mmCIF file of C-alpha atoms in Angstrom:
data_model
loop_
_atom_site.group_PDB
_atom_site.id
_atom_site.type_symbol
_atom_site.label_atom_id
_atom_site.label_comp_id
_atom_site.label_asym_id
_atom_site.label_seq_id
_atom_site.Cartn_x
_atom_site.Cartn_y
_atom_site.Cartn_z
ATOM 1 C CA GLU A 320 52.409 -25.805 0.803
ATOM 2 C CA THR A 321 50.589 -22.620 2.516
ATOM 3 C CA GLY A 322 51.335 -20.179 -0.523
ATOM 4 C CA VAL A 323 53.515 -17.887 1.498
ATOM 5 C CA THR A 324 57.321 -18.646 0.485
ATOM 6 C CA GLN A 325 60.310 -17.413 2.206
ATOM 7 C CA THR A 326 63.817 -17.239 0.936
ATOM 8 C CA PRO A 327 67.109 -17.527 1.957
ATOM 9 C CA ARG A 328 65.367 -20.535 4.506
ATOM 10 C CA HIS A 329 69.015 -20.663 6.039
ATOM 11 C CA LEU A 330 71.188 -17.102 6.608
ATOM 12 C CA VAL A 331 74.526 -16.619 8.299
ATOM 13 C CA MET A 332 75.732 -13.460 9.194
ATOM 14 C CA GLY A 333 78.201 -11.463 10.905
ATOM 15 C CA MET A 334 77.331 -8.473 13.368
ATOM 16 C CA THR A 335 78.932 -5.980 10.400
ATOM 17 C CA ASN A 336 77.050 -7.317 7.387
ATOM 18 C CA LYS A 337 73.501 -6.217 5.437
ATOM 19 C CA LYS A 338 71.151 -8.398 4.309
ATOM 20 C CA SER A 339 67.563 -9.072 3.713
ATOM 21 C CA LEU A 340 64.973 -11.653 3.987
ATOM 22 C CA LYS A 341 62.422 -12.178 1.499
ATOM 23 C CA CYS A 342 58.824 -13.075 1.615
ATOM 24 C CA GLU A 343 56.405 -13.533 -0.777
ATOM 25 C CA GLN A 344 52.351 -14.557 -0.773
ATOM 26 C CA HIS A 345 50.396 -16.264 -3.692
ATOM 27 C CA LEU A 346 47.094 -16.023 -1.926
ATOM 28 C CA GLY A 347 45.890 -12.762 -2.580
ATOM 29 C CA HIS A 348 45.944 -11.356 0.950
ATOM 30 C CA ASN A 349 46.070 -7.735 1.924
ATOM 31 C CA ALA A 350 48.201 -7.975 5.122
ATOM 32 C CA MET A 351 51.387 -9.661 5.678
ATOM 33 C CA TYR A 352 53.422 -9.588 9.132
ATOM 34 C CA TRP A 353 57.372 -10.454 10.245
ATOM 35 C CA TYR A 354 57.148 -12.660 13.522
ATOM 36 C CA LYS A 355 60.218 -13.694 15.285
ATOM 37 C CA GLN A 356 60.455 -17.146 17.035
ATOM 38 C CA SER A 357 63.765 -17.329 19.524
ATOM 39 C CA ALA A 358 64.075 -20.827 21.292
ATOM 40 C CA LYS A 359 61.761 -21.215 24.593
ATOM 41 C CA LYS A 360 60.411 -17.767 23.780
ATOM 42 C CA PRO A 361 56.794 -17.216 22.651
ATOM 43 C CA LEU A 362 56.421 -15.769 19.239
ATOM 44 C CA GLU A 363 57.399 -12.463 18.796
ATOM 45 C CA LEU A 364 55.086 -9.965 16.419
ATOM 46 C CA MET A 365 57.424 -7.519 14.767
ATOM 47 C CA PHE A 366 55.478 -5.973 12.198
ATOM 48 C CA VAL A 367 52.232 -5.422 10.631
ATOM 49 C CA TYR A 368 51.540 -4.129 7.034
ATOM 50 C CA SER A 369 47.940 -3.462 5.731
ATOM 51 C CA LEU A 370 47.917 -2.596 2.405
ATOM 52 C CA GLU A 371 51.439 -1.660 1.741
ATOM 53 C CA GLU A 372 51.052 0.554 4.846
ATOM 54 C CA ARG A 373 52.616 -0.117 8.290
ATOM 55 C CA VAL A 374 50.162 -0.609 11.012
ATOM 56 C CA GLU A 375 52.420 -2.216 13.911
ATOM 57 C CA ASN A 376 55.574 -1.833 14.630
ATOM 58 C CA ASN A 377 56.208 -3.942 17.910
ATOM 59 C CA SER A 378 59.313 -1.849 19.367
ATOM 60 C CA VAL A 379 61.370 -3.354 17.042
ATOM 61 C CA PRO A 380 65.037 -2.306 16.905
ATOM 62 C CA SER A 381 66.139 0.212 13.913
ATOM 63 C CA ARG A 382 68.383 -2.772 12.905
ATOM 64 C CA PHE A 383 65.290 -4.325 11.467
ATOM 65 C CA SER A 384 63.929 -2.445 8.429
ATOM 66 C CA PRO A 385 60.925 -3.513 6.824
ATOM 67 C CA GLU A 386 59.386 -2.631 3.443
ATOM 68 C CA CYS A 387 56.762 -3.944 1.726
ATOM 69 C CA PRO A 388 56.395 -2.756 -2.191
ATOM 70 C CA ASN A 389 53.312 -4.662 -2.881
ATOM 71 C CA SER A 390 50.512 -6.552 -0.984
ATOM 72 C CA SER A 391 52.362 -9.345 -2.755
ATOM 73 C CA HIS A 392 55.962 -8.862 -1.039
ATOM 74 C CA LEU A 393 57.404 -8.150 2.282
ATOM 75 C CA PHE A 394 61.097 -7.551 3.053
ATOM 76 C CA LEU A 395 63.063 -7.065 6.513
ATOM 77 C CA HIS A 396 66.576 -5.939 5.908
ATOM 78 C CA LEU A 397 68.971 -6.463 8.621
ATOM 79 C CA HIS A 398 72.029 -4.385 9.783
ATOM 80 C CA THR A 399 74.481 -4.580 12.281
ATOM 81 C CA LEU A 400 73.121 -7.154 14.081
ATOM 82 C CA GLN A 401 73.473 -8.882 17.556
ATOM 83 C CA PRO A 402 73.936 -12.483 18.339
ATOM 84 C CA GLU A 403 70.684 -12.174 20.240
ATOM 85 C CA ASP A 404 68.990 -11.800 16.940
ATOM 86 C CA SER A 405 69.859 -15.110 15.965
ATOM 87 C CA ALA A 406 66.215 -16.749 15.448
ATOM 88 C CA LEU A 407 63.509 -18.127 13.497
ATOM 89 C CA TYR A 408 62.368 -15.527 11.222
ATOM 90 C CA LEU A 409 58.249 -16.114 10.553
ATOM 91 C CA CYS A 410 56.574 -14.005 7.791
ATOM 92 C CA ALA A 411 52.119 -14.682 7.557
ATOM 93 C CA SER A 412 49.631 -13.054 5.535
ATOM 94 C CA SER A 413 46.248 -12.499 6.000
ATOM 95 C CA GLN A 414 43.093 -11.483 3.996
ATOM 96 C CA ASP A 415 42.714 -8.387 5.913
ATOM 97 C CA ASP A 416 44.368 -7.032 9.296
ATOM 98 C CA LYS A 417 41.224 -7.560 11.498
ATOM 99 C CA GLY A 418 41.987 -10.903 12.935
ATOM 100 C CA GLY A 419 41.214 -13.444 10.641
ATOM 101 C CA GLU A 420 43.326 -16.640 10.180
ATOM 102 C CA GLN A 421 47.430 -16.110 8.850
ATOM 103 C CA TYR A 422 48.910 -18.369 7.057
ATOM 104 C CA PHE A 423 52.959 -18.777 7.571
ATOM 105 C CA GLY A 424 55.326 -19.372 5.384
ATOM 106 C CA PRO A 425 58.298 -21.511 6.439
ATOM 107 C CA GLY A 426 60.665 -19.187 8.300
ATOM 108 C CA THR A 427 64.321 -18.020 7.805
ATOM 109 C CA ARG A 428 67.018 -19.400 10.331
ATOM 110 C CA LEU A 429 69.320 -16.817 10.919
ATOM 111 C CA THR A 430 72.571 -16.999 12.919
ATOM 112 C CA VAL A 431 74.363 -13.732 13.712
ATOM 113 C CA THR A 432 78.054 -14.785 14.390
ATOM 114 C CA ALA B 1345 42.614 -6.422 26.432
ATOM 115 C CA GLN B 1346 42.931 -9.722 25.029
ATOM 116 C CA SER B 1347 45.355 -12.674 26.125
ATOM 117 C CA VAL B 1348 45.573 -16.529 25.577
ATOM 118 C CA THR B 1349 47.164 -19.041 28.174
ATOM 119 C CA GLN B 1350 48.311 -22.724 27.187
ATOM 120 C CA PRO B 1351 48.550 -23.967 30.484
ATOM 121 C CA ASP B 1352 50.990 -27.040 29.495
ATOM 122 C CA ILE B 1353 54.286 -26.393 27.939
ATOM 123 C CA HIS B 1354 54.860 -30.199 27.807
ATOM 124 C CA ILE B 1355 52.754 -33.154 27.094
ATOM 125 C CA THR B 1356 53.951 -36.505 26.554
ATOM 126 C CA VAL B 1357 51.364 -39.116 25.401
ATOM 127 C CA SER B 1358 51.579 -42.878 24.100
ATOM 128 C CA GLU B 1359 50.791 -43.738 20.476
ATOM 129 C CA GLY B 1360 47.183 -44.357 19.914
ATOM 130 C CA ALA B 1361 46.079 -42.839 23.276
ATOM 131 C CA SER B 1362 44.244 -39.399 23.013
ATOM 132 C CA LEU B 1363 45.126 -35.897 23.488
ATOM 133 C CA GLU B 1364 43.845 -32.718 24.943
ATOM 134 C CA LEU B 1365 45.572 -29.716 24.575
ATOM 135 C CA ARG B 1366 44.110 -26.593 26.634
ATOM 136 C CA CYS B 1367 43.656 -22.923 26.325
ATOM 137 C CA ASN B 1368 42.622 -20.207 28.106
ATOM 138 C CA TYR B 1369 41.387 -16.876 26.532
ATOM 139 C CA SER B 1370 40.496 -13.646 27.557
ATOM 140 C CA TYR B 1371 38.787 -10.979 25.564
ATOM 141 C CA GLY B 1372 35.843 -9.007 25.715
ATOM 142 C CA ALA B 1373 33.570 -10.009 23.189
ATOM 143 C CA THR B 1374 33.687 -13.621 20.850
ATOM 144 C CA PRO B 1375 37.221 -13.682 19.530
ATOM 145 C CA TYR B 1376 38.512 -15.452 16.329
ATOM 146 C CA LEU B 1377 40.114 -18.587 17.791
ATOM 147 C CA PHE B 1378 42.711 -20.498 15.952
ATOM 148 C CA TRP B 1379 44.686 -23.992 16.782
ATOM 149 C CA TYR B 1380 48.426 -24.281 14.698
ATOM 150 C CA VAL B 1381 51.010 -26.923 14.682
ATOM 151 C CA GLN B 1382 54.853 -26.326 14.102
ATOM 152 C CA SER B 1383 56.971 -28.970 13.233
ATOM 153 C CA PRO B 1384 60.888 -28.698 14.299
ATOM 154 C CA GLY B 1385 62.256 -25.999 11.801
ATOM 155 C CA GLN B 1386 58.948 -25.048 10.131
ATOM 156 C CA GLY B 1387 56.685 -22.603 9.797
ATOM 157 C CA LEU B 1388 53.342 -22.889 11.503
ATOM 158 C CA GLN B 1389 50.324 -24.912 9.954
ATOM 159 C CA LEU B 1390 46.649 -24.029 10.534
ATOM 160 C CA LEU B 1391 44.494 -26.845 12.123
ATOM 161 C CA LEU B 1392 41.433 -25.328 12.805
ATOM 162 C CA LYS B 1393 39.214 -21.983 13.653
ATOM 163 C CA TYR B 1394 36.385 -20.772 15.244
ATOM 164 C CA PHE B 1395 34.381 -18.177 14.538
ATOM 165 C CA SER B 1396 31.155 -18.233 15.264
ATOM 166 C CA GLY B 1397 28.238 -21.083 14.920
ATOM 167 C CA ASP B 1398 28.984 -24.729 16.002
ATOM 168 C CA THR B 1399 30.995 -24.669 19.075
ATOM 169 C CA LEU B 1400 32.681 -27.615 18.317
ATOM 170 C CA VAL B 1401 35.100 -27.075 15.094
ATOM 171 C CA GLN B 1402 36.661 -30.058 12.711
ATOM 172 C CA GLY B 1403 40.290 -29.146 11.868
ATOM 173 C CA ILE B 1404 42.716 -31.464 9.283
ATOM 174 C CA LYS B 1405 44.980 -34.109 10.702
ATOM 175 C CA GLY B 1406 41.648 -36.000 12.731
ATOM 176 C CA PHE B 1407 41.834 -32.813 15.526
ATOM 177 C CA GLU B 1408 38.922 -30.777 16.834
ATOM 178 C CA ALA B 1409 38.418 -28.085 19.295
ATOM 179 C CA GLU B 1410 35.758 -27.154 21.460
ATOM 180 C CA PHE B 1411 34.630 -23.335 22.242
ATOM 181 C CA LYS B 1412 33.189 -22.935 25.558
ATOM 182 C CA ARG B 1413 32.236 -19.498 26.361
ATOM 183 C CA SER B 1414 31.525 -20.058 29.884
ATOM 184 C CA GLN B 1415 34.816 -21.038 30.896
ATOM 185 C CA SER B 1416 36.747 -19.177 28.004
ATOM 186 C CA THR B 1417 38.065 -22.288 26.735
ATOM 187 C CA PHE B 1418 39.383 -23.714 23.444
ATOM 188 C CA ASN B 1419 40.956 -26.919 24.123
ATOM 189 C CA LEU B 1420 42.531 -29.263 20.994
ATOM 190 C CA ARG B 1421 41.463 -32.826 21.122
ATOM 191 C CA LYS B 1422 42.575 -35.603 19.163
ATOM 192 C CA PRO B 1423 41.068 -39.298 19.878
ATOM 193 C CA SER B 1424 44.141 -41.286 18.800
ATOM 194 C CA VAL B 1425 47.710 -39.815 18.560
ATOM 195 C CA HIS B 1426 50.300 -40.737 15.974
ATOM 196 C CA TRP B 1427 53.623 -40.465 15.883
ATOM 197 C CA SER B 1428 53.478 -37.815 13.621
ATOM 198 C CA ASP B 1429 51.749 -35.638 15.774
ATOM 199 C CA ALA B 1430 54.569 -34.964 17.799
ATOM 200 C CA ALA B 1431 55.136 -31.170 17.456
ATOM 201 C CA GLU B 1432 54.624 -27.779 19.170
ATOM 202 C CA TYR B 1433 50.911 -26.601 19.424
ATOM 203 C CA PHE B 1434 50.127 -22.932 19.256
ATOM 204 C CA CYS B 1435 46.574 -21.410 20.425
ATOM 205 C CA ALA B 1436 46.010 -18.087 19.103
ATOM 206 C CA VAL B 1437 42.984 -15.643 19.643
ATOM 207 C CA GLY B 1438 42.386 -12.382 17.012
ATOM 208 C CA ALA B 1439 40.275 -9.488 18.183
ATOM 209 C CA LEU B 1440 37.449 -8.267 15.636
ATOM 210 C CA THR B 1441 38.097 -4.614 15.460
ATOM 211 C CA THR B 1442 36.701 -2.402 12.637
ATOM 212 C CA ASP B 1443 38.677 0.916 13.778
ATOM 213 C CA SER B 1444 42.351 -0.843 13.705
ATOM 214 C CA TRP B 1445 44.019 -3.599 12.812
ATOM 215 C CA GLY B 1446 42.990 -6.968 14.486
ATOM 216 C CA LYS B 1447 45.245 -7.527 17.209
ATOM 217 C CA PHE B 1448 46.496 -11.526 16.582
ATOM 218 C CA GLN B 1449 48.333 -13.074 19.752
ATOM 219 C CA PHE B 1450 49.518 -16.422 20.216
ATOM 220 C CA GLY B 1451 50.032 -18.840 23.210
ATOM 221 C CA ALA B 1452 53.318 -19.783 24.312
ATOM 222 C CA GLY B 1453 53.075 -23.055 23.125
ATOM 223 C CA THR B 1454 52.651 -26.670 23.899
ATOM 224 C CA GLN B 1455 55.175 -29.172 23.460
ATOM 225 C CA VAL B 1456 53.544 -32.747 22.618
ATOM 226 C CA VAL B 1457 56.084 -35.585 22.451
ATOM 227 C CA VAL B 1458 54.518 -39.154 21.067
ATOM 228 C CA THR B 1459 56.198 -42.178 22.949
ATOM 229 C CA PRO B 1460 55.827 -45.542 21.132
#
């Protein structure tokens, strides 16, 4: 238990659906991250939030829309996804955004049909 | 720009044998260095970290890593591997910055298989 929770753990959605992934951290951290992990590919950083402001958007398609309403919660809104978006989506948090260790949630396994 | 390389994609080791995973990094100053482990279908768990000071750092699960500035390496070691150590291991580097967010970069990972 790292103090970072993600829901749902598994999600199957069609290409026309809209769904959201939720991440919550109980560590009092000020920075949160979304990563995409596909099979046989390195971890891809998607978004970084620091003090609820987005500080990095790593050329992610607009069908992925992040939201950080407060420093403890991070959402990833999904719409009109493609099959190649199927992956493990990992949320992480860190004390600040200055390069220190990140703590990861268990991930959401997303399958787009 | 910083980078981190794990030269070994896959390593097979016998239970009870020693394990060493390689990590090479490139960064202009002293970076923050980390090792993470990921079991199948799970998130990443922090094994250990190096910020400064003693170059040999101890982590959880009996792992240790040594920072060698002259060689730009941060290799992970375990003297005697257990079957439960079968997992994927990631080296990561974080850049200390003051004017923007600290870039945190992962290596591609090393898959460790433990045989009886």
